XYZ file of C-alpha atoms in Angstrom:
361
model
C 8.535 -119.407 83.282
C 11.780 -118.718 83.708
C 13.543 -120.986 81.243
C 10.815 -120.062 78.399
C 11.739 -116.240 79.067
C 15.565 -116.892 78.722
C 14.957 -118.884 75.648
C 12.660 -115.834 74.030
C 15.678 -113.494 75.246
C 18.340 -115.978 73.428
C 16.205 -115.683 70.471
C 15.848 -112.117 70.392
C 19.439 -111.386 70.832
C 20.108 -113.699 68.225
C 17.659 -111.913 65.871
C 18.702 -108.529 66.725
C 22.507 -109.342 65.964
C 21.433 -110.930 62.826
C 19.805 -107.806 61.941
C 23.036 -106.112 62.136
C 25.548 -109.132 60.952
C 23.072 -109.582 58.121
C 24.598 -112.745 55.697
C 27.875 -112.785 57.876
C 26.108 -113.946 61.023
C 28.257 -116.305 63.080
C 26.302 -116.515 66.627
C 25.183 -120.269 66.911
C 21.901 -119.059 68.903
C 20.530 -117.358 65.688
C 20.778 -120.035 63.393
C 18.376 -122.021 65.095
C 15.516 -118.996 64.321
C 13.117 -119.007 61.781
C 14.616 -115.799 60.672
C 17.976 -117.956 59.695
C 15.815 -120.308 57.467
C 14.317 -117.245 56.218
C 17.588 -115.825 55.037
C 18.902 -119.541 53.900
C 16.246 -120.028 52.269
C 16.567 -117.113 49.880
C 20.140 -117.644 49.616
C 18.697 -120.924 48.019
C 16.824 -119.013 45.453
C 19.516 -116.806 44.639
C 22.199 -119.654 43.943
C 22.679 -120.290 39.741
C 22.537 -123.500 38.619
C 26.506 -123.196 38.287
C 26.523 -123.313 42.118
C 28.107 -119.758 42.815
C 26.354 -116.764 43.922
C 26.225 -113.259 42.324
C 27.774 -110.343 44.231
C 26.667 -107.230 45.927
C 23.088 -108.215 46.948
C 21.846 -108.274 50.558
C 20.390 -111.765 50.256
C 19.008 -111.220 54.112
C 16.627 -108.550 53.202
C 13.171 -109.583 53.157
C 11.717 -110.502 49.611
C 8.409 -110.290 48.166
C 6.830 -112.985 46.268
C 7.326 -110.967 43.080
C 11.079 -110.605 43.691
C 11.563 -114.023 44.419
C 10.353 -115.279 41.180
C 12.255 -112.854 39.069
C 15.491 -114.138 41.138
C 14.582 -117.811 40.598
C 14.001 -116.838 36.929
C 17.400 -116.289 36.589
C 19.228 -119.079 37.614
C 20.301 -120.004 34.248
C 22.476 -117.374 34.103
C 26.152 -117.886 33.989
C 28.005 -114.874 33.760
C 27.482 -113.380 37.085
C 28.587 -116.200 39.347
C 31.656 -114.928 41.645
C 33.838 -114.635 44.246
C 34.452 -110.773 44.200
C 33.398 -109.219 47.237
C 33.245 -111.971 49.331
C 30.253 -113.496 46.927
C 29.520 -117.607 46.838
C 32.135 -117.603 50.067
C 29.828 -115.790 52.203
C 26.727 -117.743 51.195
C 28.753 -121.002 51.821
C 29.560 -120.112 54.976
C 26.223 -119.044 56.038
C 24.483 -122.423 54.409
C 27.096 -124.369 56.468
C 26.269 -122.921 59.814
C 22.421 -123.299 59.082
C 23.137 -126.873 58.503
C 24.749 -127.483 61.604
C 21.857 -125.804 63.492
C 19.240 -127.378 61.739
C 20.087 -130.699 60.203
C 18.016 -129.799 57.070
C 19.845 -131.475 54.009
C 18.670 -128.895 51.414
C 21.543 -126.532 52.916
C 23.822 -129.111 52.927
C 23.171 -130.036 49.238
C 23.537 -126.403 48.198
C 26.770 -125.728 50.426
C 28.287 -128.865 48.345
C 27.254 -127.565 45.168
C 28.527 -124.418 46.214
C 31.960 -126.283 46.772
C 31.777 -127.647 43.343
C 31.683 -124.117 41.831
C 35.000 -123.137 43.349
C 36.836 -126.584 42.050
C 35.343 -126.075 38.541
C 36.729 -122.295 38.440
C 40.446 -123.424 39.220
C 42.679 -123.034 36.420
C 45.068 -126.011 35.818
C 47.770 -123.484 37.239
C 46.347 -123.401 40.453
C 44.621 -119.988 40.480
C 41.165 -118.970 40.006
C 39.467 -115.766 38.071
C 36.944 -113.729 39.305
C 33.947 -114.835 37.299
C 33.229 -118.076 35.730
C 31.734 -119.814 33.733
C 31.211 -117.132 31.697
C 33.770 -114.378 31.186
C 34.686 -111.111 29.596
C 37.932 -108.358 29.686
C 39.982 -108.624 32.764
C 37.559 -111.369 34.855
C 39.649 -113.964 33.162
C 42.858 -113.234 34.827
C 44.003 -114.693 38.363
C 42.311 -112.778 40.875
C 43.768 -111.788 44.350
C 41.630 -108.295 44.207
C 39.699 -107.721 47.522
C 40.765 -111.395 48.786
C 38.696 -112.944 45.945
C 41.402 -116.041 45.757
C 42.557 -116.018 49.255
C 39.125 -115.996 50.847
C 38.371 -119.174 48.359
C 41.587 -121.024 49.369
C 40.782 -120.211 53.105
C 37.245 -121.715 52.584
C 38.669 -124.418 50.928
C 41.483 -125.447 53.363
C 39.104 -125.165 56.201
C 36.426 -127.266 54.849
C 39.438 -130.075 54.153
C 40.349 -129.709 57.895
C 36.707 -130.022 59.035
C 37.054 -126.686 60.899
C 33.692 -125.300 62.595
C 31.358 -124.914 60.652
C 32.409 -127.930 58.198
C 32.357 -130.796 60.357
C 30.256 -133.656 60.616
C 28.479 -135.066 58.103
C 28.499 -131.899 55.785
C 31.247 -133.297 53.833
C 32.563 -136.583 52.358
C 36.070 -137.606 52.615
C 36.104 -137.448 48.854
C 35.464 -133.848 48.932
C 37.445 -132.735 51.386
C 40.627 -134.580 49.211
C 39.680 -132.619 46.594
C 39.171 -129.424 48.426
C 42.622 -129.875 50.017
C 44.411 -130.915 46.477
C 42.869 -127.147 45.179
C 44.580 -125.300 47.755
C 47.842 -126.816 47.561
C 47.535 -126.086 44.057
C 46.413 -122.347 44.937
C 49.623 -121.996 46.830
C 51.798 -123.036 44.078
C 49.997 -120.305 41.802
C 50.651 -117.467 44.602
C 54.323 -118.648 44.567
C 54.735 -118.564 40.676
C 53.183 -115.041 40.555
C 55.127 -113.285 43.268
C 56.690 -110.375 41.202
C 60.270 -110.104 41.275
C 61.662 -106.734 40.611
C 64.567 -105.495 38.433
C 66.870 -107.334 40.442
C 65.427 -110.357 40.132
C 64.455 -110.369 44.174
C 61.017 -111.363 45.219
C 58.892 -108.981 46.660
C 54.744 -108.900 46.725
C 51.939 -109.193 44.285
C 49.688 -107.311 42.333
C 45.440 -107.384 42.370
C 45.734 -109.685 39.113
C 48.201 -111.587 37.216
C 47.763 -112.841 33.797
C 46.773 -116.583 33.584
C 48.913 -117.550 31.266
C 52.579 -115.364 31.710
C 51.888 -114.803 35.718
C 53.072 -111.364 34.944
C 50.819 -108.173 36.646
C 47.790 -107.164 34.683
C 45.342 -104.458 34.437
C 41.811 -104.606 35.639
C 39.424 -101.609 35.605
C 40.788 -98.199 33.965
C 42.456 -96.792 37.478
C 43.545 -100.522 38.691
C 47.007 -100.496 36.756
C 49.806 -103.541 36.771
C 51.202 -102.935 40.370
C 53.128 -104.186 43.685
C 49.759 -104.060 45.785
C 50.536 -103.880 49.497
C 46.598 -104.525 50.718
C 45.877 -108.106 48.725
C 49.617 -108.784 49.640
C 48.744 -108.715 53.051
C 46.129 -111.045 52.677
C 48.109 -113.454 50.571
C 51.274 -113.114 53.082
C 48.947 -113.574 56.232
C 47.731 -116.938 54.548
C 51.386 -118.176 53.834
C 51.662 -117.890 57.338
C 49.263 -120.149 58.172
C 50.653 -123.061 56.389
C 52.226 -125.668 59.045
C 55.599 -126.869 57.947
C 56.494 -124.609 55.169
C 59.145 -125.651 52.840
C 61.831 -123.188 51.758
C 59.559 -121.860 48.877
C 57.027 -120.464 51.129
C 59.679 -119.540 53.840
C 61.464 -117.248 51.310
C 58.127 -115.990 49.901
C 57.066 -114.587 53.198
C 60.474 -113.162 54.031
C 60.785 -110.994 50.698
C 57.246 -109.883 51.356
C 58.170 -108.977 54.431
C 60.606 -106.704 53.532
C 59.147 -105.171 50.810
C 56.591 -104.210 52.649
C 58.657 -103.070 55.560
C 60.741 -101.417 52.988
C 57.590 -99.114 51.378
C 55.755 -98.009 54.206
C 55.064 -94.832 54.712
C 55.584 -92.868 58.113
C 54.429 -89.332 59.622
C 51.304 -89.194 57.612
C 47.985 -90.273 57.875
C 44.667 -90.617 56.342
C 41.819 -88.066 57.129
C 38.170 -88.575 55.742
C 36.387 -85.391 55.821
C 32.608 -85.153 56.755
C 30.326 -82.092 55.667
C 28.041 -81.391 58.488
C 25.780 -84.211 57.584
C 28.162 -86.696 58.380
C 28.497 -87.411 54.816
C 32.297 -88.371 53.198
C 33.027 -85.118 50.912
C 36.950 -85.965 50.944
C 39.868 -87.787 51.499
C 43.042 -86.420 52.326
C 46.666 -87.418 53.518
C 48.078 -85.175 56.302
C 51.288 -84.830 58.280
C 51.181 -86.520 61.507
C 54.614 -87.298 63.569
C 52.639 -89.955 65.393
C 50.836 -91.641 62.749
C 51.277 -95.278 62.603
C 52.556 -96.780 59.086
C 50.423 -96.720 56.398
C 50.627 -98.070 52.676
C 49.486 -97.149 49.254
C 47.520 -99.470 47.689
C 49.577 -99.286 44.421
C 53.403 -98.932 43.968
C 54.455 -98.593 40.279
C 56.624 -101.248 39.105
C 59.393 -99.224 37.620
C 60.234 -97.295 41.014
C 58.017 -99.290 43.393
C 56.660 -95.260 44.234
C 53.049 -94.946 45.355
C 50.285 -93.974 43.202
C 46.799 -93.002 42.860
C 44.628 -92.898 39.535
C 41.400 -91.666 38.220
C 38.945 -93.200 35.502
C 40.968 -92.105 32.849
C 43.902 -94.752 33.540
C 46.598 -91.805 34.249
C 48.807 -92.573 37.644
C 49.480 -89.611 39.606
C 51.385 -89.068 42.961
C 48.919 -87.131 44.867
C 45.243 -87.913 45.891
C 44.569 -83.770 45.017
C 45.272 -84.779 41.419
C 42.116 -87.300 41.003
C 38.839 -86.489 41.166
C 36.520 -86.491 44.136
C 34.589 -89.559 42.623
C 37.581 -91.787 42.913
C 39.219 -89.828 45.592
C 36.448 -91.049 47.747
C 35.092 -94.011 46.266
C 38.373 -96.124 46.406
C 40.736 -97.146 49.123
C 43.823 -95.930 48.119
C 46.047 -96.015 51.325
C 45.666 -98.294 54.511
C 47.452 -99.955 57.215
C 46.762 -103.823 56.481
C 50.278 -105.064 56.329
C 50.421 -103.492 60.049
C 48.834 -106.512 61.607
C 51.697 -108.772 59.614
C 54.501 -107.743 62.251
C 53.565 -109.727 65.023
C 52.394 -112.694 63.103
C 56.025 -112.669 61.084
C 57.731 -112.782 64.544
C 55.919 -115.754 66.095
C 56.157 -117.533 62.478
C 59.879 -116.575 62.009
C 60.505 -117.724 65.833
C 58.919 -121.230 64.980
C 59.513 -121.930 61.279
C 62.808 -120.183 60.512
C 64.609 -118.041 63.001
C 67.527 -118.376 61.252
C 66.460 -115.773 58.430
C 64.051 -113.940 60.643
C 64.210 -110.266 59.304
C 64.257 -107.814 62.410
C 62.506 -104.890 61.582
C 62.947 -101.093 63.502
C 60.315 -100.242 65.982
């Protein structure tokens, strides 16, 4: 009886955790439950024939029979498969964990189809667009925005290395080889797209780069060609995870870290203003001598000065100069690069102590 109650408690805890985590659940116990299969089966319905998935859909939500039929009727769509906002890579991780827990081949098959989708989208130059196979406007650009390309490369690298949950019979030797080759090509693209300033010095990256010229490119009206701190931080972290880096990778990391440190904002913090109901009504930058460093999401390419932008496409220097909709609906300032300093110190001590940059505390 005690064993039964313990098992029941584990199932309840796993189910409760999943309700909170949804498609990003990682608890191994949860993937042994019927609810995990329900979510996995719904992901199978959402998977397009391209092998990819659409974005911004809660596929863990209980679907009606009518909803399932409607989604199934859209399997032939070729214009909404994407890696934007974590789409496709999130579903693939879930299905990999579900296969490891159940051994059910349908989840492995869908996962491998997802791998084929990711590999099919890579340009010869090593980059990936935001959507494929059918693209429009800025979707054709090499896309670092919201970590789309970094997420893809991380997944492929982990598949190649058979890192949990990609061990066992989930993949083949051939597929793992293809995944590692794609990762290495992606690294080459990252190195090619690193922006050089007017003096020829390596800096950081833009959210998206032209697939032919590798230059910073525009996306939405408020996403202008620029130096971008948030996406660059993710790229630097990825590069620092590469074992035995060559001189090009070392130089890229050193240069990006120096640029990020030179452009950190001190003595200011981001403040979210809420109304009496806890609803966000404004975002401000306020003086705070004790605040940790933050970075603007965008810095202009001419003077490397922070800017924000409204839907009119006109860059402005201060948050209060743009409307509330964009002011509150986009992440203009953040501290993501702050996490890199400790990583950099360990990385430089191990791989390139001779050229290690010592930053002010």
